[in-house]
Tab-separated table of C-alpha atoms (C1' of nucleotides) in Angstrom:
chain	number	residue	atom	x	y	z
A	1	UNK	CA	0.000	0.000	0.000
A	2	UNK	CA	1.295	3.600	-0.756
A	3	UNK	CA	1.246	5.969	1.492
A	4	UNK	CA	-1.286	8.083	-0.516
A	5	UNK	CA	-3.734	4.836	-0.483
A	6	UNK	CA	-3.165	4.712	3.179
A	7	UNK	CA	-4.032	8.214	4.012
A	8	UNK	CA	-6.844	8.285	1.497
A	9	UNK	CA	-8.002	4.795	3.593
A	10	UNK	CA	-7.400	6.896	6.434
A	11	UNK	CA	-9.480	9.833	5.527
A	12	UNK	CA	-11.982	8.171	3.593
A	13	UNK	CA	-13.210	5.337	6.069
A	14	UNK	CA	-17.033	4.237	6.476
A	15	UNK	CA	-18.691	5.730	8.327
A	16	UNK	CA	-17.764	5.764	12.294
A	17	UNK	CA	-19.403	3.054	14.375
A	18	UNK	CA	-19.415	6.359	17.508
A	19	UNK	CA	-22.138	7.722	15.489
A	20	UNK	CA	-24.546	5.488	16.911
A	21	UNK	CA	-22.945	5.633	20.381
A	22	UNK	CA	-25.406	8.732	21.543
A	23	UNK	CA	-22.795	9.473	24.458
A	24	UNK	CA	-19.412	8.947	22.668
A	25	UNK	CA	-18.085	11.617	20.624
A	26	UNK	CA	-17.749	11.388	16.670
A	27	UNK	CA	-14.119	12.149	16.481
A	28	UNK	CA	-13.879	10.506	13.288
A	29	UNK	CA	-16.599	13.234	11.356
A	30	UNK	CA	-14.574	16.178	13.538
A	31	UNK	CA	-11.397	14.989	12.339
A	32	UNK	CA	-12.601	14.900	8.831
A	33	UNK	CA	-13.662	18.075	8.725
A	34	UNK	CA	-11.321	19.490	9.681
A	35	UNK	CA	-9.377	17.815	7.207
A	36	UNK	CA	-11.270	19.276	4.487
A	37	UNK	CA	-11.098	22.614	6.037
A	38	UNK	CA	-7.246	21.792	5.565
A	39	UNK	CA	-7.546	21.029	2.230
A	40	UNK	CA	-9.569	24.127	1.263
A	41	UNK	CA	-7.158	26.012	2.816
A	42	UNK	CA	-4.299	24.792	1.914
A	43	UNK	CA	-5.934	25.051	-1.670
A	44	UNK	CA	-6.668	28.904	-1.306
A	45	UNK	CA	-2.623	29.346	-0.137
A	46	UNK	CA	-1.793	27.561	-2.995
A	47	UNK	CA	-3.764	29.649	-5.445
A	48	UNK	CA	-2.668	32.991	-3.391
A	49	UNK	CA	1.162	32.304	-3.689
A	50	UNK	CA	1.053	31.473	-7.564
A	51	UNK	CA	-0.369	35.116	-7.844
A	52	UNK	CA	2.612	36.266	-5.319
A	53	UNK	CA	0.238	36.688	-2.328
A	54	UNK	CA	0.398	35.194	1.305
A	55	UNK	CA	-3.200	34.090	2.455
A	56	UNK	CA	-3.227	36.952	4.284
A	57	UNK	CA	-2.737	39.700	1.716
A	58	UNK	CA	-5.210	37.459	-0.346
A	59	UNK	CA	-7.605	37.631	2.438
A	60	UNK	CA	-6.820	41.969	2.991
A	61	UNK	CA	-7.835	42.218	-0.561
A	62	UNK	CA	-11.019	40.562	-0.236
A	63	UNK	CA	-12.144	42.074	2.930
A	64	UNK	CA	-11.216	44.907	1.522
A	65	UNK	CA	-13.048	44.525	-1.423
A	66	UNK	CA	-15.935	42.548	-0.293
A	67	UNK	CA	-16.970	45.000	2.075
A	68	UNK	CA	-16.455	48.600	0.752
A	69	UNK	CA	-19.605	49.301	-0.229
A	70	UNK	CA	-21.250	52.783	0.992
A	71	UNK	CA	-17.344	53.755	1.796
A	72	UNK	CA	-13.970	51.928	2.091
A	73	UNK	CA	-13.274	50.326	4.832
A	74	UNK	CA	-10.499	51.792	7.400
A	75	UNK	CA	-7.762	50.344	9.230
A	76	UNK	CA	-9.661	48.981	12.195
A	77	UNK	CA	-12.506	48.306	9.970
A	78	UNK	CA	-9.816	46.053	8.243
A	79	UNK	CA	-8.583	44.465	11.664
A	80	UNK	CA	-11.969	43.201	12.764
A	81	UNK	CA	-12.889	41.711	9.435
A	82	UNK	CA	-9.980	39.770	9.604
A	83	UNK	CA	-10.066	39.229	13.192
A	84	UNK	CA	-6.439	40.435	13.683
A	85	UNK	CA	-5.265	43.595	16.303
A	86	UNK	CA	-5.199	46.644	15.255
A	87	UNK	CA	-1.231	46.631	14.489
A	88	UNK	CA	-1.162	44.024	12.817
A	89	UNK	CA	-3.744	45.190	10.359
A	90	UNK	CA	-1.034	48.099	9.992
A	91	UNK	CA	1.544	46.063	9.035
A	92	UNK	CA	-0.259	43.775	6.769
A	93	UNK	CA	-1.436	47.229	4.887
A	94	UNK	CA	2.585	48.270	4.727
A	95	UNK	CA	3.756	45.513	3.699
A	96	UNK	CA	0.747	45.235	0.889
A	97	UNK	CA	1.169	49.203	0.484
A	98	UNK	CA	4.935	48.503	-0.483
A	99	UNK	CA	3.999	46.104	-2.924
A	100	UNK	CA	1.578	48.482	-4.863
A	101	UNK	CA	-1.642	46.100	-3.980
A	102	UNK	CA	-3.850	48.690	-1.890
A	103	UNK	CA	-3.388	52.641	-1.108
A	104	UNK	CA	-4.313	54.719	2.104
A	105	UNK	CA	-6.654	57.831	2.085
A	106	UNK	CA	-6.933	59.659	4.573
A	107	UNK	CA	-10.684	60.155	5.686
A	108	UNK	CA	-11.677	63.394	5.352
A	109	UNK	CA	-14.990	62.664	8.143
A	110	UNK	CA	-12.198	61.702	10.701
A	111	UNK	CA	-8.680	62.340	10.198
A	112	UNK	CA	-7.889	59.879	12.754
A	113	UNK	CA	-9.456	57.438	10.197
A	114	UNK	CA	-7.284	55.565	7.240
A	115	UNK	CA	-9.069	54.157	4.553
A	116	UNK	CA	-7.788	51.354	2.657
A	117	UNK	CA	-8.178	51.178	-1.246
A	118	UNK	CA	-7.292	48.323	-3.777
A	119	UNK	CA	-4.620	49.006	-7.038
A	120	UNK	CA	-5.614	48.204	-10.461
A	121	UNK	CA	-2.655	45.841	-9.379
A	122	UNK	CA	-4.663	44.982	-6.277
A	123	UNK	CA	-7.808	44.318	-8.579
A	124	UNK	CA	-5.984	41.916	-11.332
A	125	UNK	CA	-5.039	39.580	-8.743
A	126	UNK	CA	-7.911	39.401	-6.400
A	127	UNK	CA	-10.194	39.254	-9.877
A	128	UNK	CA	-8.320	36.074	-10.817
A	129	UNK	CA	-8.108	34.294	-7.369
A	130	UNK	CA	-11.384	34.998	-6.835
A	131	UNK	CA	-12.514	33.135	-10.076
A	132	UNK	CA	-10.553	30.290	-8.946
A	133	UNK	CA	-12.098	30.192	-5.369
A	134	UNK	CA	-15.573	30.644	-6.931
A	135	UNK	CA	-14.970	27.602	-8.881
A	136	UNK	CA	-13.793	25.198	-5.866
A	137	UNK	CA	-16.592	25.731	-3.590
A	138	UNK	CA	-19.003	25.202	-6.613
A	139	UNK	CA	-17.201	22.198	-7.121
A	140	UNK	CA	-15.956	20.727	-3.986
A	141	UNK	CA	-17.505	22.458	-1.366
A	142	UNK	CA	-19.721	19.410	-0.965
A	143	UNK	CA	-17.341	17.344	0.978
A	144	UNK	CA	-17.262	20.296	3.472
A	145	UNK	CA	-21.364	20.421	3.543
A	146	UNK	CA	-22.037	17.215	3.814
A	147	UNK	CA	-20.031	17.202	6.636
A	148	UNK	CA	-21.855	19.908	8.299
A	149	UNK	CA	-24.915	18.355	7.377
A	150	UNK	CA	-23.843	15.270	9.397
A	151	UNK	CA	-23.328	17.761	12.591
A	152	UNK	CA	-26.751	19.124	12.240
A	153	UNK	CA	-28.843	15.982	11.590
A	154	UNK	CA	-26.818	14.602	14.637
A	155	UNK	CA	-26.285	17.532	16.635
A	156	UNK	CA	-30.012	17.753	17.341
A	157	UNK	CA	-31.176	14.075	17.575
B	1	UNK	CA	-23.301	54.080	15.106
B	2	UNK	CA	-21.164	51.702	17.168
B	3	UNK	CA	-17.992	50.023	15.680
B	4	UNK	CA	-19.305	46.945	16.265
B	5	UNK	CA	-22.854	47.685	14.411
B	6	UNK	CA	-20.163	48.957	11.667
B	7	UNK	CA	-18.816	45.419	11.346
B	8	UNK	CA	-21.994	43.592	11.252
B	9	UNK	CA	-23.435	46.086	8.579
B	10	UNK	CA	-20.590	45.387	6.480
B	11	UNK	CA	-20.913	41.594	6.839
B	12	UNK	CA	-24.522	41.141	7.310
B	13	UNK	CA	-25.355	43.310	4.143
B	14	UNK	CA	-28.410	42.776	1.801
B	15	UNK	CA	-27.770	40.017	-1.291
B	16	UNK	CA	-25.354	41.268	-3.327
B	17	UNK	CA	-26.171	42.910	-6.422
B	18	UNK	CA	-23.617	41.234	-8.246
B	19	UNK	CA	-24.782	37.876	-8.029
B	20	UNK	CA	-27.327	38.785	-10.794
B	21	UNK	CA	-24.266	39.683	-13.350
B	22	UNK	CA	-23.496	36.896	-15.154
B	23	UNK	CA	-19.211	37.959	-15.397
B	24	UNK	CA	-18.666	39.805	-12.263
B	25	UNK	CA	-17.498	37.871	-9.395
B	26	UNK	CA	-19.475	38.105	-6.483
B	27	UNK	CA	-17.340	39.285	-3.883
B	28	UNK	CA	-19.154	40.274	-1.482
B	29	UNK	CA	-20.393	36.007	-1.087
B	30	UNK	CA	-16.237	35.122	-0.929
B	31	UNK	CA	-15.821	37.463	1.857
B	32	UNK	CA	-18.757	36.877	3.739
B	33	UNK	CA	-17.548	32.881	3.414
B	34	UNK	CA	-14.076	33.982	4.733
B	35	UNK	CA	-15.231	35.704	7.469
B	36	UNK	CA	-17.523	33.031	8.711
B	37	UNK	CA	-14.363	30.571	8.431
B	38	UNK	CA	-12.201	32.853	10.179
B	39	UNK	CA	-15.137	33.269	12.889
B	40	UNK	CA	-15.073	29.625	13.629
B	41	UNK	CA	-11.367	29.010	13.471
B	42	UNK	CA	-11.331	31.564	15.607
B	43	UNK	CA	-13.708	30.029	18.093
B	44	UNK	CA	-12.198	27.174	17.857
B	45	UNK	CA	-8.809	28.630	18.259
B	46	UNK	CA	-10.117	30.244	21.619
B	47	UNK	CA	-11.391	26.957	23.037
B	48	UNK	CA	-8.231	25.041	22.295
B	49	UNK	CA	-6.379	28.053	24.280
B	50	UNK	CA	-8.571	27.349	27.110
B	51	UNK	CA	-7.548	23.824	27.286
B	52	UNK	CA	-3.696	25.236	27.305
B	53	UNK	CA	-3.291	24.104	23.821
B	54	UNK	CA	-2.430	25.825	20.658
B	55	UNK	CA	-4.831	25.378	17.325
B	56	UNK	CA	-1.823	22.853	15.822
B	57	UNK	CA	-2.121	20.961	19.047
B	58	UNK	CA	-5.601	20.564	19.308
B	59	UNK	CA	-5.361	19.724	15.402
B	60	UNK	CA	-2.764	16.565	16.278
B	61	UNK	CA	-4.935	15.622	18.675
B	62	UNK	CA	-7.951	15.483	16.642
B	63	UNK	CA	-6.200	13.947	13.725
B	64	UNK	CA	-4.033	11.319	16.001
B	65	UNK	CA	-7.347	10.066	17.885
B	66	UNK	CA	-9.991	10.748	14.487
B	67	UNK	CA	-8.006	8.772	12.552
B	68	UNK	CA	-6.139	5.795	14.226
B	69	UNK	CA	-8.711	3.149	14.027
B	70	UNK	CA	-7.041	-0.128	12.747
B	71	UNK	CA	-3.559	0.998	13.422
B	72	UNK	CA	-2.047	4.175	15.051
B	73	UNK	CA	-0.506	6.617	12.546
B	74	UNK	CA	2.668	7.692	12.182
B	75	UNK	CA	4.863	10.734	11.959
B	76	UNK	CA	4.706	10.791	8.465
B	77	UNK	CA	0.663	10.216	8.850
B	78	UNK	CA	0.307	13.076	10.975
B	79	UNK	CA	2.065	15.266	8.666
B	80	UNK	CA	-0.230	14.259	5.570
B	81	UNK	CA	-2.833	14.422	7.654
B	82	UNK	CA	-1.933	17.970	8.696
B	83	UNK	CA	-1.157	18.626	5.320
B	84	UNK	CA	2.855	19.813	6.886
B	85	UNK	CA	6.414	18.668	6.026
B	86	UNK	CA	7.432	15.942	7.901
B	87	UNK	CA	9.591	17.804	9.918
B	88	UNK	CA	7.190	19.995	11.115
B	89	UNK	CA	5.252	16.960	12.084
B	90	UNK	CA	8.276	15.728	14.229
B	91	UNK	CA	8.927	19.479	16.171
B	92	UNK	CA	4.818	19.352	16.293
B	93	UNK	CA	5.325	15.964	18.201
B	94	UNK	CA	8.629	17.035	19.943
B	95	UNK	CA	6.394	20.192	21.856
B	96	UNK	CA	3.538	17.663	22.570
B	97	UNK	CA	5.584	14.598	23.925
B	98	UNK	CA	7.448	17.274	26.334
B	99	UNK	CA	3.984	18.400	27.567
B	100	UNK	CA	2.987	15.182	28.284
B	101	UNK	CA	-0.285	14.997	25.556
B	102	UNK	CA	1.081	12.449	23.286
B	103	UNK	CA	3.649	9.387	23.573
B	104	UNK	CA	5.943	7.829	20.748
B	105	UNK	CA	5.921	3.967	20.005
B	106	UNK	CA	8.193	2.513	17.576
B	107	UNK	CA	6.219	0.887	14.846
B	108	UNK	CA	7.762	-2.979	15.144
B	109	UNK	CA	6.686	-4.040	11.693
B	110	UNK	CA	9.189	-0.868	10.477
B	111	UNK	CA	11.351	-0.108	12.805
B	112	UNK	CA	12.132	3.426	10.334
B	113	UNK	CA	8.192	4.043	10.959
B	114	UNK	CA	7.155	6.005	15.287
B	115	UNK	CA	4.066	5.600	15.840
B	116	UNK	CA	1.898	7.941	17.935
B	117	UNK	CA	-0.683	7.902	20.422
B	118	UNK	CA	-2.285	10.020	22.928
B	119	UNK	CA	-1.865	10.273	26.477
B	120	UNK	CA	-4.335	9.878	29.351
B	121	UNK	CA	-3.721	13.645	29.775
B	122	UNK	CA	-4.310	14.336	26.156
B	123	UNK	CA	-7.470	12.167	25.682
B	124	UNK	CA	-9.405	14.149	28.426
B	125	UNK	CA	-8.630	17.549	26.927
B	126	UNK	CA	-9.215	16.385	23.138
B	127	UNK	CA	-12.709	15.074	24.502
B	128	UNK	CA	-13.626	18.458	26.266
B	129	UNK	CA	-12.933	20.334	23.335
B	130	UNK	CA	-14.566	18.209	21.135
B	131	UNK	CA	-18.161	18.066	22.615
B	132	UNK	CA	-17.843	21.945	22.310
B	133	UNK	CA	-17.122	22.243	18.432
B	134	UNK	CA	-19.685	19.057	17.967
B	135	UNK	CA	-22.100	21.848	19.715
B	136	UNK	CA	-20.760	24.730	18.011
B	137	UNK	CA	-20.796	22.799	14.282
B	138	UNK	CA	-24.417	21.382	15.167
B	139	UNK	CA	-25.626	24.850	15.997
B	140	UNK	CA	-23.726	27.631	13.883
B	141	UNK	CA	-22.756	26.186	10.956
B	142	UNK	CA	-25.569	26.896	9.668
B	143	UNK	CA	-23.794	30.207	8.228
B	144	UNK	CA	-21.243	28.030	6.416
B	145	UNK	CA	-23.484	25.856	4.817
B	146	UNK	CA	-26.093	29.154	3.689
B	147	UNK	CA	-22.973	29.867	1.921
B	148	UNK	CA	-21.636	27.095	0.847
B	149	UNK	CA	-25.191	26.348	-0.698
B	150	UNK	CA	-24.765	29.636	-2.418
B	151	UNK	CA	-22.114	29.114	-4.345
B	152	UNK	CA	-23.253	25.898	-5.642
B	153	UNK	CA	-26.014	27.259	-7.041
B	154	UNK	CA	-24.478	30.041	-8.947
B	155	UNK	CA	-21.588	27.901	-9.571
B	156	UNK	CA	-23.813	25.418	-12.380
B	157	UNK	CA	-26.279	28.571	-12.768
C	1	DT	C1'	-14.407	76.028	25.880
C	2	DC	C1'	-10.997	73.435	27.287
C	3	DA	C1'	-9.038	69.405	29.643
C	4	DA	C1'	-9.727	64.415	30.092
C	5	DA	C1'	-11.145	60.278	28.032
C	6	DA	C1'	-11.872	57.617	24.075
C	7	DT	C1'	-10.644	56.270	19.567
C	8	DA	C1'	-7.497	55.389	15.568
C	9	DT	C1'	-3.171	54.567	13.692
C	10	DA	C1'	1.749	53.694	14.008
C	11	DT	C1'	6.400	51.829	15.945
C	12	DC	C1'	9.427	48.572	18.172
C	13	DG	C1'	11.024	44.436	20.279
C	14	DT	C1'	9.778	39.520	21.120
C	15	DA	C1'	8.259	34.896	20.362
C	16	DG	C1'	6.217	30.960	18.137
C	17	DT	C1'	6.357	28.005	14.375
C	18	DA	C1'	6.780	26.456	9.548
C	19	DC	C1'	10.181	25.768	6.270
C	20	DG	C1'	14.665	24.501	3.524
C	21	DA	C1'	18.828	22.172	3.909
C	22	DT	C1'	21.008	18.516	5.783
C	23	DC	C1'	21.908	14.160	8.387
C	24	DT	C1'	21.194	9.275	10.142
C	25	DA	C1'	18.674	4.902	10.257
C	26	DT	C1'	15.958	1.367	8.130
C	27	DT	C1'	13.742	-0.947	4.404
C	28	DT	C1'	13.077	-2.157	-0.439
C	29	DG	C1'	14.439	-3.361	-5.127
C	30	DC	C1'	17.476	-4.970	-8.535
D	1	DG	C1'	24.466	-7.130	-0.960
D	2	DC	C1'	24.573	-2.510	-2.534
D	3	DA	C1'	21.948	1.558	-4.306
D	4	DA	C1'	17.807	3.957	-3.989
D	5	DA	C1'	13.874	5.100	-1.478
D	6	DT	C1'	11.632	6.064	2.686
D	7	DA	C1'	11.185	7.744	7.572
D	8	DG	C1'	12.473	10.503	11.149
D	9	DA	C1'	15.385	14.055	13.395
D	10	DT	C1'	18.380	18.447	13.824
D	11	DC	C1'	19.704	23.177	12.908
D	12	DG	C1'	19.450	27.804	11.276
D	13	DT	C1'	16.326	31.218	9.067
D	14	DA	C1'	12.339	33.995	8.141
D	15	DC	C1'	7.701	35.497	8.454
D	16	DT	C1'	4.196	37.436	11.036
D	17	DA	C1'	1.148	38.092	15.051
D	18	DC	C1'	1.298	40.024	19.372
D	19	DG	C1'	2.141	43.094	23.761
D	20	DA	C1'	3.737	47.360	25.156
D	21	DT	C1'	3.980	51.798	24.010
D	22	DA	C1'	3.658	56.369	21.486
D	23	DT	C1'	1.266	60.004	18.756
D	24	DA	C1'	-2.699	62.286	16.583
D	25	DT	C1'	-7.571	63.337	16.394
D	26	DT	C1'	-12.222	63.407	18.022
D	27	DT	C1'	-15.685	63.244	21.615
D	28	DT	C1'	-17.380	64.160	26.158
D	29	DG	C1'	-18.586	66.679	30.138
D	30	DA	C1'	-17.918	70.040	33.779
DNA sequence: TCAAAATATATCGTAGTACGATCTATTTGC
DNA sequence: GCAAATAGATCGTACTACGATATATTTTGA
């Protein structure tokens, strides 16, 4: 047996006797999805770094992206989207700054206020990667829901 | 208007408009995914700290215990299964071994293969924290899946 | 209206951890 | 039985998130 065959047997195994076991704990289905959580991620890093982006820049852009809508987001705006400190937000937008992917404004409402802009550079790569993402989880997002489906049908029994 | 109500708005906005154009990429549904990821790794990274372990430790755990049914898995295993180099897996092990969650075997039908297995110690925590995400999965992934769902109908549309 | 408190951004030093490069031990294949 | 492949371990490096701290601007309240 290769070692791919093993962890695919690994992975891949019927379904978990625990299941019926209404006190025991389905490690098993936890472990497996987080394993496809994993996989999706790992995916998504892959993806990023061909287009010269960590997974965090990748995810900046996005947010960044995603959610100006009425206005650009700021800074902070920035942090809590990606659920990072405030200072680290500021780095991640120098180092991205540096690289010509996103520009600051100040806001003229609140000059304490930064607000956080993609490039046209900024917009070629987050167009593509987000093409690419689209297509996964229309594709292969079902291993991840049917996993979650498993948690709710079970979760509530 | 509160940060916080700031943050929701920009998350919890109406459908997007851009799901109705055919070439645009809908951004707005990638980031809203993202952020509901990052939410639960998040969680989950918060529970794990409560137990005293880091997300990579409660992620051995998990994988060690989820997926040694016939046979225990190895170092090599563990860093497939974490998707990680092997030696990675190996300083992973090297932290956990020292903190008493997991113990080494050697593997005696290949004596290059360590096998590895979870303590008394490590069992209790990787139980507590996994009735909590069973709970949390059963209950709010319901936000992943609206998602996921999402893009799997616009992804064939 | 002006000082104190709150908010927003920025700077610096530190620490954890994943990785590449490299090494040793064991098994497999010819 | 020797070369190649496989498995695990060691060491130095680099990235990045964080805590502590500093500065600027706005808001609050006497």
């Amino acid at each position: 047996m290769t070692t791919q065959t093993r962890i695919r047997r690994l992975v891949k195994r019927p379904v978990s006797k625990a299941a019926d076991e209404v006190r025991t704990v389905d490690y098993h289905a936890l472990a497996r999805f987080r394993y496809e959580l994993r996989r999706f991620l790992a995916f998504s890093e892959t993806a990023a770094r061909k287009e010269k982006l960590t997974p965090q820049q990748h995810q900046a852009l996005l947010s960044i992206k995603g959610f100006s809508h009425d206005k650009p987001v700021s800074v902070g705006d920035l942090a809590k989207l990606l659920l990072i400190r405030h200072h680290t937000a500021v780095e991640l937008i120098d180092r991205m700054t540096k690289l010509g992917l996103i520009a600051r404004a100040a806001d003229p409402d609140d000059r304490r206020r930064i607000l956080v802009r993609l490039t046209a550079k900024g917009e070629r790569r987050l167009r593509k990667l987000s093409r690419i993402h689209f297509e996964e989880l229309s594709a292969s997002g079902e291993a991840l829901m049917d996993m979650l489906q498993h948690f709710r049908q079970s979760g509530h029994g």
